[in-house]
Short mmCIF file of C-alpha atoms in Angstrom, two decimals:
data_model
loop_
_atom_site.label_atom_id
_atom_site.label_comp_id
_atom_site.label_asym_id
_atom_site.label_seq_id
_atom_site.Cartn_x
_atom_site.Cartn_y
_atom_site.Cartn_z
CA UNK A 146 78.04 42.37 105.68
CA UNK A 147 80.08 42.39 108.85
CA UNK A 148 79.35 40.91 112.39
CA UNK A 149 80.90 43.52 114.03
CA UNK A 150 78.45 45.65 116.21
CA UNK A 151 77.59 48.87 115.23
CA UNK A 152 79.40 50.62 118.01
CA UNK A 153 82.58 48.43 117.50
CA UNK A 154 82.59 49.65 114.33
CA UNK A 155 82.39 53.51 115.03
CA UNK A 156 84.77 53.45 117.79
CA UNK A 157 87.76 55.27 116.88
CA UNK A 158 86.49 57.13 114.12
CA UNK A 159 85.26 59.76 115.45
CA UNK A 160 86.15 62.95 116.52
CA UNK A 161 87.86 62.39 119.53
CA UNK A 162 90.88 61.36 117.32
CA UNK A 163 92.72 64.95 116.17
CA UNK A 164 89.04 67.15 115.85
CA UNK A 165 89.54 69.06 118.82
CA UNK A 166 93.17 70.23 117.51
CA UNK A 167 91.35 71.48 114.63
CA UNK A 168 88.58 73.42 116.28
CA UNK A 169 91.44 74.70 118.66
CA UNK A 170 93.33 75.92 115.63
CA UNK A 171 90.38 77.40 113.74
CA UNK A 172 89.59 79.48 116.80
CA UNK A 173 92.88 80.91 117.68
CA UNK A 174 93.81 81.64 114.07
CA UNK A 175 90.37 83.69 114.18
CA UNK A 176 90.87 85.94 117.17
CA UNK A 177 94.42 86.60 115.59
CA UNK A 178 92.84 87.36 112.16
CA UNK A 179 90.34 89.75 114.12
CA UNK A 180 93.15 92.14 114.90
CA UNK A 181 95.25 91.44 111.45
CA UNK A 182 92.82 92.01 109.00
CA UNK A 183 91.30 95.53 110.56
CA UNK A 184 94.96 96.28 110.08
CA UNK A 185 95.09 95.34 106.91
CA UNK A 186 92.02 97.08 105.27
CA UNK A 187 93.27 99.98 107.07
CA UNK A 188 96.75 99.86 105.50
CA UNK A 189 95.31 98.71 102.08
CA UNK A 190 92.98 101.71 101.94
CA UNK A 191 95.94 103.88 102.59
CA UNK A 192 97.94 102.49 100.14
CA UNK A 193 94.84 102.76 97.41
CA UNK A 194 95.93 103.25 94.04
CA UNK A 195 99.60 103.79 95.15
CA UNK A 196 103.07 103.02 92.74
CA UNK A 197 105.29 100.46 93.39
CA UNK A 198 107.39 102.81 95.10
CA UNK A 199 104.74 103.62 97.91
CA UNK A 200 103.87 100.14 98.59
CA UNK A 201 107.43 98.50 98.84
CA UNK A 202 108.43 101.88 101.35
CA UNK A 203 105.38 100.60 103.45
CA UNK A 204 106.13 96.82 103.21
CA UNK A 205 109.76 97.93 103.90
CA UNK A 206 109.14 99.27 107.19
CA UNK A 207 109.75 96.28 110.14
CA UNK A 208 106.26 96.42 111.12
CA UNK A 209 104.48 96.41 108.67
CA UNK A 210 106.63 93.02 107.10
CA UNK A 211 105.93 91.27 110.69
CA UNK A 212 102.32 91.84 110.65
CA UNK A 213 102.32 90.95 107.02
CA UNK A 214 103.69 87.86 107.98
CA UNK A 215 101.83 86.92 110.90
CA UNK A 216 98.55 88.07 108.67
CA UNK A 217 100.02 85.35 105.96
CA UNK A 218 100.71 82.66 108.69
CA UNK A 219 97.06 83.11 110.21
CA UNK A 220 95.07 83.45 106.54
CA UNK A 221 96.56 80.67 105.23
CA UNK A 222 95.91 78.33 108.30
CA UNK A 223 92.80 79.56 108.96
CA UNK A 224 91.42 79.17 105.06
CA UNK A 225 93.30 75.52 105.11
CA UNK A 226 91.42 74.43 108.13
CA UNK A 227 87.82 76.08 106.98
CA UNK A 228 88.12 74.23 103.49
CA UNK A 229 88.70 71.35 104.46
CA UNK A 230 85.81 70.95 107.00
CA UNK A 231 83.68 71.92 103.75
CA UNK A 232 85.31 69.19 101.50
CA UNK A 233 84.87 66.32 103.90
CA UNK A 234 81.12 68.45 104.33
CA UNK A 235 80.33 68.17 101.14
CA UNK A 236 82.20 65.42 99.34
CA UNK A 237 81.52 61.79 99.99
CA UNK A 238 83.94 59.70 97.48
CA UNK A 239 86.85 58.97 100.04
CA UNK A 240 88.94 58.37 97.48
CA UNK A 241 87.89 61.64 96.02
CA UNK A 242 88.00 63.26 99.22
CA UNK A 243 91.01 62.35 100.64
CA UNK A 244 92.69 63.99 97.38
CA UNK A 245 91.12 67.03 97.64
CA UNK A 246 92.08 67.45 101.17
CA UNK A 247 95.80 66.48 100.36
CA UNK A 248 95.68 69.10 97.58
CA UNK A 249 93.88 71.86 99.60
CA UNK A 250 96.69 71.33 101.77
CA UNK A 251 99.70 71.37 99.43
CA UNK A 252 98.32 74.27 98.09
CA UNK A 253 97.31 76.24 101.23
CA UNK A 254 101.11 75.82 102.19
CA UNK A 255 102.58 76.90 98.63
CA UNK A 256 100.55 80.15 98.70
CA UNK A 257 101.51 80.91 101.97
CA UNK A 258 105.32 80.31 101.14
CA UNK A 259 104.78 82.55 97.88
CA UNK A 260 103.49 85.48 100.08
CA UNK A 261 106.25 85.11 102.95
CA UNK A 262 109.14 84.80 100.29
CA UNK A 263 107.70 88.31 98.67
CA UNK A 264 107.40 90.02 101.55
CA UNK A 265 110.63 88.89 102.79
CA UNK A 266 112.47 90.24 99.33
CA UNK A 267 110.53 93.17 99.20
CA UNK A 268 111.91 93.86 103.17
CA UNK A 269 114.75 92.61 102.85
CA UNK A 270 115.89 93.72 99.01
CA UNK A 271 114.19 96.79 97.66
CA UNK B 60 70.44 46.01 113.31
CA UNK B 61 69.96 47.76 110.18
CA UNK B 62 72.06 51.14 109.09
CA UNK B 63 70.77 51.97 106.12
CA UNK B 64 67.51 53.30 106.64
CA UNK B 65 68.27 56.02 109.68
CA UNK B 66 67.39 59.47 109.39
CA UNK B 67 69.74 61.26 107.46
CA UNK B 68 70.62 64.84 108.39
CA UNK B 69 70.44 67.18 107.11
CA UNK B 70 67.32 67.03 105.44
CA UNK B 71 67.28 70.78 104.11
CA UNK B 72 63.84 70.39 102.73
CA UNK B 73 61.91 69.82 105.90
CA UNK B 74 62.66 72.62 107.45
CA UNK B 75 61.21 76.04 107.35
CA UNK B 76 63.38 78.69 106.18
CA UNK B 77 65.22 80.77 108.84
CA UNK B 78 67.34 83.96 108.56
CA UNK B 79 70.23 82.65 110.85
CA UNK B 80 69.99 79.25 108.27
CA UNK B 81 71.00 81.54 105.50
CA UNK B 82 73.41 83.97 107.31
CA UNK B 83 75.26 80.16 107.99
CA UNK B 84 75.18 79.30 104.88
CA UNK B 85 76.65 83.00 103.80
CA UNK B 86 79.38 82.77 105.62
CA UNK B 87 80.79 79.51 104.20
CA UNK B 88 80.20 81.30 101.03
CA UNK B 89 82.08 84.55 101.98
CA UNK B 90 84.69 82.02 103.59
CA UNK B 91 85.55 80.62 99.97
CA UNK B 92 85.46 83.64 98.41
CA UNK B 93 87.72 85.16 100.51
CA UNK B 94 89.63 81.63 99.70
CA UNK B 95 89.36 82.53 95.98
CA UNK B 96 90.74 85.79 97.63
CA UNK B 97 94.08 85.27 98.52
CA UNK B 98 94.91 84.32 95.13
CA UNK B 99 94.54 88.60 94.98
CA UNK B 100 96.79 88.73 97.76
CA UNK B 101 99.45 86.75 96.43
CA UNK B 102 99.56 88.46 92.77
CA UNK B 103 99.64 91.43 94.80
CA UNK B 104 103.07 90.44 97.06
CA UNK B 105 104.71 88.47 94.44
CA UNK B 106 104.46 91.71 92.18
CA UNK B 107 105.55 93.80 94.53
CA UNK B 108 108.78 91.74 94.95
CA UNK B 109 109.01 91.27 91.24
CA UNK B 110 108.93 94.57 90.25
CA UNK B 111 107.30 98.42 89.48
CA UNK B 112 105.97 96.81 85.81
CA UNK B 113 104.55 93.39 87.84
CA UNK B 114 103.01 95.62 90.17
CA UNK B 115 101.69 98.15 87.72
CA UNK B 116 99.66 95.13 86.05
CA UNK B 117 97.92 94.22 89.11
CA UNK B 118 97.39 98.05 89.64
CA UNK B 119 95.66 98.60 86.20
CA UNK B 120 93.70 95.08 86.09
CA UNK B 121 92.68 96.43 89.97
CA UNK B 122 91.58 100.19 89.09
CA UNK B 123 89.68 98.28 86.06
CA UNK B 124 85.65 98.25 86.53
CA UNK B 125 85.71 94.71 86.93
CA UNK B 126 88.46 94.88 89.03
CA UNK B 127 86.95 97.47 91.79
CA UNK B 128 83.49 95.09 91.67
CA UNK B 129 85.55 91.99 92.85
CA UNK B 130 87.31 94.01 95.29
CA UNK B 131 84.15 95.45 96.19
CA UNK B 132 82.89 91.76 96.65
CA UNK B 133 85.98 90.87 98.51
CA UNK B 134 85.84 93.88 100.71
CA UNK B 135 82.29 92.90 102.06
CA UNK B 136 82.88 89.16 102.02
CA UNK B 137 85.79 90.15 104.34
CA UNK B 138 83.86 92.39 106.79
CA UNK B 139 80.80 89.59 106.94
CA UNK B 140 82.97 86.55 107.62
CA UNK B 141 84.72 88.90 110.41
CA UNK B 142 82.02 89.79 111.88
CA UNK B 143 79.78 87.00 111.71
CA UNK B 144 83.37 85.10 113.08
CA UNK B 145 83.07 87.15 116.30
CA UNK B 146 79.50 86.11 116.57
CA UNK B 147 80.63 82.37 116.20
CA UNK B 148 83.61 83.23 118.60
CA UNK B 149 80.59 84.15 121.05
CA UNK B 150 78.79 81.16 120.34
CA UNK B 151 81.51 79.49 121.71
CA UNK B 152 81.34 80.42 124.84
CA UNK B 153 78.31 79.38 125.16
CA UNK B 154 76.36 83.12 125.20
CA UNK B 155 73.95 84.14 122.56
CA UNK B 156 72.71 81.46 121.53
CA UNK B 157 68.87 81.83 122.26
CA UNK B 158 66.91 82.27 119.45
CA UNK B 159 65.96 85.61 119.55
CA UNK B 160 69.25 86.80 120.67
CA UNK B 161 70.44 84.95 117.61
CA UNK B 162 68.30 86.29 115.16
CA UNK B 163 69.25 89.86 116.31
CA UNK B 164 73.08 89.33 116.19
CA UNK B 165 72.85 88.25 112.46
CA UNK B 166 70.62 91.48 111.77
CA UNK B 167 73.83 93.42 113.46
CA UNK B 168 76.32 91.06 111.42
CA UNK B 169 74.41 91.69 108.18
CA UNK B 170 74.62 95.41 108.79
CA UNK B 171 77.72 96.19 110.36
CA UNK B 172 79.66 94.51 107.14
CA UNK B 173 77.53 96.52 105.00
CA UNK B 174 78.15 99.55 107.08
CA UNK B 175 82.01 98.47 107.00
CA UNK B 176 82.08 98.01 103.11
CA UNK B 177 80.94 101.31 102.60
CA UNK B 178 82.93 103.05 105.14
CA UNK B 179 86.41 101.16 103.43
CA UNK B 180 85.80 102.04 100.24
CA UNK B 181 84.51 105.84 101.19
CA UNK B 182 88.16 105.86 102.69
CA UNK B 183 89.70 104.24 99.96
CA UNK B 184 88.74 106.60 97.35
CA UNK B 185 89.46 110.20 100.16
CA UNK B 186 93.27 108.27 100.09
CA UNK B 187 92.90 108.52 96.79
CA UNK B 188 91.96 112.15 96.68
CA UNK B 189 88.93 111.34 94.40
CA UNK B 190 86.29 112.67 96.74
#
């Protein structure tokens, strides 16, 4: 039981803290994903049921690897952000909670890393 | 003042069922899906870079029937989350968001990925030379 007033209490909680950053985020990685991903389907239904060969020529021209890229950069922000507005949705345990969101994280960041290091070998190497 | 007996939202129950409720609810699903997703994507690079017999697994397990019905899955879950995204994007500007107008953007979302699905995979299998 506290005697602290129910507004003294809320202040600085909510989402005036770092929520708008987040929104921000989630809408600018969108309107870059709107442009990425058309090019992407595109590219992947080009490359359908193509060798090894085929698909490192493509990811070995410049553009391709920088769009690749910025497609990684954006997908991977973009899925970080959205997953972790559903955890702290949808899962009440803080304690629970706050590990999820740490792990969502961590995990958002390795893939990401994964996919820039291959397409940087594949564009760089061959 | 007590806190523990305030209305609670949501309280799904109470309220009638709407088409826009479920095309929200979709497109968290089709949002961790396509989460589930890039797991595809990163078998995919990482293969590439690791080699032509890598990359031949993820070919084969692809090509596979069960294979072409996730991508399949993935392929729509894609085009819905992008375009029901633009229709959030509009939201956000504050247009759109009358109920009616509403209704009819999600009947344009639901068909447009559908639409979109098809037209991908159509092109994915001329690429292919298999129609």
């Amino acid at each position: 039981m506290s005697l602290r007033t129910p507004i003294g209490r809320a202040r600085g909680l909510g989402s005036a803290k770092s929520g708008l950053h987040h929104w921000w985020m989630e809408r600018i990685t969108a309107v870059a994903l709107i442009p990425l991903t058309l090019w992407f389907v595109v590219a992947l239904v080009g490359l359908t049921g193509a060798d090894h060969a085929t698909a490192v020529a493509w990811l070995q021209t410049p553009l391709n690897a920088i769009l690749m890229l910025l497609l990684i950069v954006a997908t991977f922000h973009h899925m970080q952000l959205g997953l972790q507005v559903m955890i702290e949705d949808y899962i009440h345990a803080e304690g629970l909670k706050i590990t999820m969101v740490i792990v969502e994280k961590l995990a958002s960041f390795g893939l990401a890393v994964a996919c820039g290091v291959a397409v940087l070998k594949v564009s760089f190497g061959g | 003042m007590s806190t523990g007996n305030r209305p609670l939202s949501p309280h799904l129950q109470v309220y009638k069922f709407e088409w826009t409720m479920a095309l929200s609810i979709v497109h968290r699903m089709t949002g961790v899906g396509l989460a589930a997703g890039t797991l595809l994507m990163v078998w995919w690079l990482v293969a590439m870079a690791d080699g032509s017999t890598s990359f031949l697994t993820v070919q084969t397990v692809m090509a596979s029937w069960i294979g072409r019905l996730l991508l399949l899955g993935w392929t729509w879950a894609l085009f819905y989350h992008l375009c029901n995204g633009i229709r959030h994007l509009v939201w956000d500007t504050g247009r759109g968001l009358e109920l009616p107008v509403a209704r009819a953007s999600g009947y344009v979302v639901a068909l447009a990925s559908v639409v979109l699905t098809v037209a991908a995979w159509v092109a994915g299998y001329m690429a292919m030379g298999a129609l």
